[in-house]
Amino acid sequence: MVNGARFHGSVTDATGLEDDDLVVETCITRTLPPALTLEHGLQSITQAVEELKFNPPCASSGVLRFQVAVPPSAKALNWFCSQPESSAVFPMFFLSKETISPTCKSLYLNKVRGVFGIGAAISFTNSICIPGGLSSTKRFLSNDSVLMSTYGFLDINFNTDLSSVKHKAGSFYFFIPLIELDEHEDISILAATLAWSDSCLCTFEQAIHSYESALYQATSHFWPTTERCHSERVRAAIRKLNVVEDNTVQMAYTNGILLGRRDFEAHTMELLDHASEMAYTIQDRANINAVWASLIVEECFRLGLTYFCVAPGSRSSPLALAASAHPLVTCISCFDERSLAFHAIGYARGSQKAAVIITTSGTAVSNLFPAVVEASEDFVPLLVLSADRPPELQDCGANQSINQVNHFGSFIRFFFSLPPPTDQIPARMVLTTLDSAVHWATSSPIGPVHINCPFREPLDDCPQNWKSSCLEGLDTWRSNTEPFTKYIIVQHSYLCNTATRGQMEEVLEKIRRVNKGLLVVGAISAEDEVWAVLLMAKYLQWPVVADILSGIRLRELLSSSPEVEENILFVDYLDHALLSDSVRDLVQCDVIVQIGSRITSNRISQMLEKCFPCSYILVDNHPHRHDPSHFVTHRIQSSTIEFANILMKAQIPHRSRKWHYYLQALNMMVGQEISFHLSVEHSLSEPYIAHVISEALSAESALFIGNSMVIRDADMYGCNWTSDNHSVADMMLKTELPCTGILVAGNRGASGIDGLLSTAIGFAVGCNKRVLCVVGDISFLHDTNGLAILKQRMLRKPMTILVINNRGGAIFSLLPVADRTDPRVLNQYFYTSHNISIHRLCEAHGVKHLEVKTKMELHEALISSQKGDTDCIIEVESSIDSNATFHSYIRKFACRAAEHALGVISKLSPPESMSQGCHCKIQSISYSVYRIQLCAPPTSSALYHDRTVFYREGFILSLTLEDGSIGYGEVAPLEISQENLLDVEEQLRFLFHVMKGVTINYFLPMLKSSFSSWIWKTLGIPVCSLFPSVRCGLEMAILNAIAMSHGSSLLNILYPLRERNEEKSENLASIRICALIDSSGTPEEVARIAVDLVEEGFTAIKIKVARRADPVEDAAVIQEVRKKVGCHIDLRVDANRNWTYEQAIKFGFLVKDYNLQYIEEPVQHESDIIRYCEESGLPVALDETIDNCPENPLNMLVKYNHHQIVALVIKPTVIGGFEKAAMIAQWAHIQGKMAVISAAFESGLALSAYILFSCYLDLQNADTCKLMNNSPASSVAHGFGTYRWLEEDITTDPLGIGRNPSTGFIEASVADATHLLHKFQMNHNFIHRTFTGEKVLGYHLDLDSNDFSFSVNVQEIGQRNNLRNSGSTILFLHGFLGTNEEWVPIMHAISGSARCISVDLPGHGATKIKNCGDDKAALRSLLSIEIIADLLLKLIEHVTPDKVTLVGYSMGARIALYMALKFSDKIEGAVILSGSPGLEDAVARKIRRAKDDSKARSIVTHGLQLFLNTWYSGGLWKSLRSHPYFNHIVVRRSVHDDLQGLAKVLSGLSPGRQPSLWEDLKHCKVPLMLVVGEKDEKFKRLAQKMWHEIGHDRDDAVSKLHQMVVVPSCGHAVHLENPLPIIRLVRQFMTSLRSVKLQEKGNVRDLLIYNQ
């Protein structure tokens, strides 16, 4: 056994090798579907290899790897220890991954993860003694996957024939195992590697034979999944292998054998100490007490019980001394037996092994009772060894003597009282008693067992004669490491038992016939069972309700594709959805499968009971009845794994998904509502704590949840989490599972609050993870003696203990007793209020303590504690009363959200008979460009000061669904929002292409991140890249289309509850309008306008200010207006951020007595807003401040909850649509502020939609006031006064704004707005043009280049004779494995400004390579970058006489850069996306050539699909793998037919073959735009270096046009991951090129037209 080291870098120097001597093999990896068990994984790989044998590869050499994800629990060490001493397969190893305090004891104590490997598929050797000093190794392995590792030894000469090791500096021996199990925290990977090379005398057949030999040995000596204890196997293996420790040798591992420098960094893993035998013999014991005690401890160890919890005491001294003397058991002590017993329970929960408790006699035994009850009720194995007085001291008044016989009554599985130790009884009786007890403890039903151990004096090691004859019959036992009695359970196979098979067929038949199925997952204690539940849930595709103790309620989300996510629906927020009576009536299941017995949520339990009569199938490993509602119809005693195995072999049809969609909508709506209120609440609430504890979780973490309110909050408000790290699970499971589970534990057997801290500490020891423990203050105080155990910190990782301190028992405040009991009585007898300092308690025990009072402090404390290497207690202050109030408040809003969701579901869901479910496809999309005249310049802009005629321009979006319904939306960009018509139209053209035929979900009207999710997952567009006006118009069109499809209105699909409340509907049949005045003119003139508006019927007026030189003048206007209109008119002013702070203060001082409703954006800087509120005392409204808010604006808005900020002015077209506007408005309503919807001079179409939307928000606000017990909100005058600016309108129907006869006020009619949207007709007098699509022209060009003839597939979009793109031609070049199709969406967008051409490069897509001249020579030649460039130059000459602009990505970018630098007479500019100038270093070029040649060979040998799997597993594609379109992209990459051509391109265009262009960059004559993705670190560094080399800071025309841009939210495949910024960048680059060109020609008129 040796030290382990993590190896970084390369061991082989390729400097002295010629190209012919340098051969690189590429490992091709095939990932198989995840396996239920390790055994299933082996079967899966075996089947794959068998298929390979029937269809062997044609290549003479190669490396193939098969890998499969298997359950994550630790098995590698067990597997290694199960192997025979004499092995026919070499090498064989186990490498531990334990890094903290490694000792041999840790192998026995808890779950040690590591790597087991057997056999060598490939070995690498090197010795500096070889003649000539060169490496004998000429074949190297290139591996782009981070999942493959190489193991071996440094600085040794390894003789594989003799298995001998000699130290020799500079030498090494590395190998890749034939079969390998690599264990990570969240997943394990089982892999098999095959390698062959005819030239190295290892044929494919021999590789198969070697693999089969290794497989046979590994599977013939296999550790069964069902076995629990493993210590005896570990001990036996270490002994039989005669292991010795060698500190002079280091074992190392690395990700592949790479070429280059020799460099490694030692990182010690675990030192496996020599497993010494017992340091004594039985005969050495001083007295018979010591003999029996030693036998007890040794037999416990042989049975796998290696963790002893020892309480101090005299009578138990023999047991304590024996345990402490044993070299391979771990002992821990505590003065409090109760805490110690619970600690033992925690260890058993974490390790799945029993702990041993040693106590003295008397009440010390009684103190174990609570823990024994918990262990019994929750099936936790436990062995209690209680010392006792001998019989002569019983029942006679002897000190510390009580009746300990059957002391724990029915709560134990087995009791035996040993006689006092004597040499008259064979000692083997002690062993068989232990063996029997442990068998009972670990057999179903698992639980605690009790052995009473009376001892006579002497209790120490005082010598006393005893007869060794009592040891007769122990010779065999003493010569081995096995228990005396081995209990063997022969389980009846499901397939062999006819009765069981028939009963299970009945269950399976009920599952097959299900209409509405529900999978309920209760408490699960093992990681492998969590894994099994996930695979079972994916297979069933039923909705899943997961309890907090299931391990999948707080699951880690992976970057899975939408298709994978749809396979499993987790209904996490069903508990709060069930607050709605309507939901309770809806949720009716006909088949329920429950895994695990206990459910935390009472509401869910009641819902399940209400489903009766139904088929209720409960699966658990124990035989006990857990059926408090008495409705279980089928009770299956089985492990989750066994049940999943049977279920997944059955054919289960997938029924209608309407039930699935209903629950999905409910869960989404309620979950978003809960998340919203938790974020909005500024104080640190207990539900918020439960919501964010997942921030402290990682794959290396486990969670222990306390009882009472803590576990209920976690169950109701817990949140899933994602890891910032690039996890192995994310790579392996991306196309299979959407998440992984996490180990969660709690004491729910008896659900007491005692011993929780001690249990959590034991759990941390047992599970060998970083544990986050969350408990309440009363629970913490109940077990403060557990701090003494915490302080010992034995063989475990650091813990974080989160204590929620509300100074009492908060759960009683939520129970009916709180409503009917005097507060004094509640505090004293229920809350048990206290004033104990937790900080002082921690200080007394020397434990780190952090106190947090705010959300930010909590986040910081959680993060810092998880990174630290010491235990930490985080105390969070809370209040019982505020906690009760907030819980009530969340319940009310969650209930409303559930009712809302149900209303949308009921209104929009199609009949059950319709096959498409809750979706509809978009049949077509078009847009029209409008231009309407305004009667005055818009008040929002100063761009019109020199004009006399004013216009508003924009787009009308028309969206037709497959049922013929049409929805219209308006896209009206504002220059002040950094949007222009050209940029916006390009995005519309892009959407026109990508949205055809896509599916829209009828649940989009819920506006709870539904649009954001749809845009990302369905369109593949990062939401942040859409222009706000485009998203607003898109949402408007979709909502109107859905409303039309269901014969409803926009208002009624947003707020379907309106139809149920006619009275509320009548009150909001119209919307008040705020008039708008641009305050140019004298005070008297402005006042006269205001008076006219009041007489017209306006009740609110907004006046634009800050347009004059002095704020005193503006104040005079306000004073005059207030004087003329009176006090009953709401008066608002809008400064549009035009004042300095001092000017705003001056204005405020002058108008503070004039009763302004609010002043909008009074100061220039956001940072001054709160200061202005404080100093001026005036009510303030936000407008521009929220215009650029992020996708989730809540974190930003929290800064503005000041009471003097009374309103938020929300422009949907500026902030980005209805969804974000609704979220901002809801925040305002919760804070008691006004939400004013404001128009931005749009046409009647948008105004009508805004009118209905504002009505929806006012209805929501009325509900909010009611739920918060606030007085009803007064009606809000919304900012639609811009309608008066419309000299013309795009609609043929008049806008329904005017004086309401019943009120006399100017109002907008809800009915008229609904009618306009339903009957919308465009006034074509104001339509300039309509875009209904643009045809893509496809053709082939036959071109020759060098020894090749090509038929090039070309796609072209854009009119050649259009003035706007005259002379502007863009040639798009794809990357390796791409086609010209991937550019088509971007070409559609840009074709309005340029002629766009894309080609399939040789070897790709539909381009054909035809050899000419000498066929054999052509076959041998490569397609170099020079040949491709020559081909493209000929293509350019064929399509245009002018220069072209190149846009290239990756390989296409290298070609584009080469052509730009070499052929500046033909190239006008080049946009380089994720491109490189090649490699400068000669050795690096040589290595890259060899690697690319190897990859090229693998394409031909193994086919494109296997190559793609390997290619896209590399780190370069990390970001792309998380894109929702990733699977579609890979499928498109697999359509190439010419594999020989692909291979030629990969070799010929290798960066190792192309000329290095770094020197050419210094003399660049063509403008370049360098574009990289923000997540692509490698190419960002390259781009920075290129940017420096091209001399962008030189003072010449070309250098001024160079640009470098980092595109956000994407990685290497920037144009696929975030295409919209690329469109804008390319068009802007073209504009700059065109502008320079026109300026050089002096063609000013064309320049003006082009820029317009």
GROMACS .gro file of N, CA and C in nm, residues 928-970:
model
  129
  928SER      N    1  -4.563   4.358  -4.037
  928SER     CA    2  -4.583   4.473  -4.125
  928SER      C    3  -4.519   4.595  -4.062
  929VAL      N    4  -4.456   4.676  -4.144
  929VAL     CA    5  -4.392   4.799  -4.097
  929VAL      C    6  -4.492   4.912  -4.110
  930TYR      N    7  -4.518   4.980  -3.999
  930TYR     CA    8  -4.615   5.091  -4.004
  930TYR      C    9  -4.546   5.224  -3.975
  931ARG      N   10  -4.615   5.328  -4.018
  931ARG     CA   11  -4.571   5.465  -3.988
  931ARG      C   12  -4.694   5.552  -3.974
  932ILE      N   13  -4.718   5.603  -3.854
  932ILE     CA   14  -4.837   5.686  -3.831
  932ILE      C   15  -4.793   5.823  -3.783
  933GLN      N   16  -4.872   5.921  -3.815
  933GLN     CA   17  -4.837   6.059  -3.781
  933GLN      C   18  -4.886   6.093  -3.641
  934LEU      N   19  -4.803   6.168  -3.571
  934LEU     CA   20  -4.841   6.219  -3.440
  934LEU      C   21  -4.873   6.368  -3.452
  935CYS      N   22  -4.958   6.416  -3.364
  935CYS     CA   23  -4.996   6.557  -3.371
  935CYS      C   24  -4.898   6.646  -3.297
  936ALA      N   25  -4.803   6.588  -3.225
  936ALA     CA   26  -4.702   6.665  -3.152
  936ALA      C   27  -4.583   6.573  -3.130
  937PRO      N   28  -4.468   6.632  -3.101
  937PRO     CA   29  -4.351   6.546  -3.076
  937PRO      C   30  -4.370   6.466  -2.948
  938PRO      N   31  -4.322   6.341  -2.944
  938PRO     CA   32  -4.330   6.263  -2.821
  938PRO      C   33  -4.255   6.332  -2.708
  939THR      N   34  -4.312   6.327  -2.590
  939THR     CA   35  -4.249   6.395  -2.475
  939THR      C   36  -4.127   6.319  -2.425
  940SER      N   37  -4.110   6.197  -2.472
  940SER     CA   38  -4.001   6.113  -2.421
  940SER      C   39  -3.870   6.138  -2.491
  941SER      N   40  -3.867   6.222  -2.598
  941SER     CA   41  -3.746   6.236  -2.676
  941SER      C   42  -3.724   6.380  -2.714
  942ALA      N   43  -3.597   6.416  -2.728
  942ALA     CA   44  -3.560   6.551  -2.774
  942ALA      C   45  -3.510   6.548  -2.917
  943LEU      N   46  -3.541   6.438  -2.991
  943LEU     CA   47  -3.488   6.421  -3.126
  943LEU      C   48  -3.568   6.496  -3.231
  944TYR      N   49  -3.681   6.555  -3.190
  944TYR     CA   50  -3.772   6.611  -3.289
  944TYR      C   51  -3.780   6.763  -3.282
  945HIS      N   52  -3.680   6.828  -3.218
  945HIS     CA   53  -3.692   6.971  -3.196
  945HIS      C   54  -3.686   7.052  -3.326
  946ASP      N   55  -3.628   6.995  -3.433
  946ASP     CA   56  -3.613   7.069  -3.558
  946ASP      C   57  -3.712   7.023  -3.664
  947ARG      N   58  -3.816   6.946  -3.621
  947ARG     CA   59  -3.914   6.896  -3.717
  947ARG      C   60  -4.049   6.961  -3.694
  948THR      N   61  -4.129   6.957  -3.800
  948THR     CA   62  -4.267   7.007  -3.790
  948THR      C   63  -4.369   6.895  -3.805
  949VAL      N   64  -4.328   6.784  -3.864
  949VAL     CA   65  -4.414   6.667  -3.877
  949VAL      C   66  -4.350   6.552  -3.800
  950PHE      N   67  -4.434   6.481  -3.726
  950PHE     CA   68  -4.381   6.380  -3.633
  950PHE      C   69  -4.448   6.246  -3.660
  951TYR      N   70  -4.367   6.141  -3.653
  951TYR     CA   71  -4.419   6.007  -3.682
  951TYR      C   72  -4.379   5.909  -3.573
  952ARG      N   73  -4.460   5.805  -3.564
  952ARG     CA   74  -4.426   5.689  -3.480
  952ARG      C   75  -4.417   5.569  -3.572
  953GLU      N   76  -4.304   5.498  -3.563
  953GLU     CA   77  -4.283   5.384  -3.651
  953GLU      C   78  -4.266   5.257  -3.568
  954GLY      N   79  -4.304   5.148  -3.629
  954GLY     CA   80  -4.292   5.021  -3.560
  954GLY      C   81  -4.338   4.907  -3.648
  955PHE      N   82  -4.371   4.795  -3.584
  955PHE     CA   83  -4.407   4.673  -3.656
  955PHE      C   84  -4.532   4.612  -3.593
  956ILE      N   85  -4.618   4.560  -3.678
  956ILE     CA   86  -4.732   4.482  -3.633
  956ILE      C   87  -4.700   4.336  -3.662
  957LEU      N   88  -4.694   4.258  -3.556
  957LEU     CA   89  -4.660   4.116  -3.566
  957LEU      C   90  -4.790   4.036  -3.574
  958SER      N   91  -4.797   3.950  -3.673
  958SER     CA   92  -4.915   3.865  -3.691
  958SER      C   93  -4.875   3.720  -3.675
  959LEU      N   94  -4.943   3.649  -3.585
  959LEU     CA   95  -4.906   3.512  -3.553
  959LEU      C   96  -5.029   3.424  -3.569
  960THR      N   97  -5.020   3.326  -3.657
  960THR     CA   98  -5.133   3.237  -3.687
  960THR      C   99  -5.105   3.099  -3.631
  961LEU      N  100  -5.201   3.047  -3.552
  961LEU     CA  101  -5.189   2.913  -3.496
  961LEU      C  102  -5.245   2.810  -3.593
  962GLU      N  103  -5.219   2.684  -3.565
  962GLU     CA  104  -5.261   2.579  -3.657
  962GLU      C  105  -5.412   2.564  -3.664
  963ASP      N  106  -5.486   2.618  -3.564
  963ASP     CA  107  -5.631   2.614  -3.572
  963ASP      C  108  -5.689   2.736  -3.643
  964GLY      N  109  -5.600   2.820  -3.698
  964GLY     CA  110  -5.643   2.937  -3.773
  964GLY      C  111  -5.656   3.063  -3.691
  965SER      N  112  -5.642   3.054  -3.561
  965SER     CA  113  -5.651   3.174  -3.476
  965SER      C  114  -5.532   3.266  -3.503
  966ILE      N  115  -5.561   3.396  -3.505
  966ILE     CA  116  -5.456   3.495  -3.532
  966ILE      C  117  -5.444   3.588  -3.413
  967GLY      N  118  -5.323   3.612  -3.370
  967GLY     CA  119  -5.295   3.708  -3.266
  967GLY      C  120  -5.203   3.815  -3.318
  968TYR      N  121  -5.229   3.939  -3.276
  968TYR     CA  122  -5.149   4.052  -3.321
  968TYR      C  123  -5.073   4.112  -3.203
  969GLY      N  124  -4.953   4.155  -3.232
  969GLY     CA  125  -4.872   4.224  -3.133
  969GLY      C  126  -4.802   4.341  -3.196
  970GLU      N  127  -4.771   4.440  -3.117
  970GLU     CA  128  -4.703   4.559  -3.169
  970GLU      C  129  -4.562   4.567  -3.112
   0.00000   0.00000   0.00000
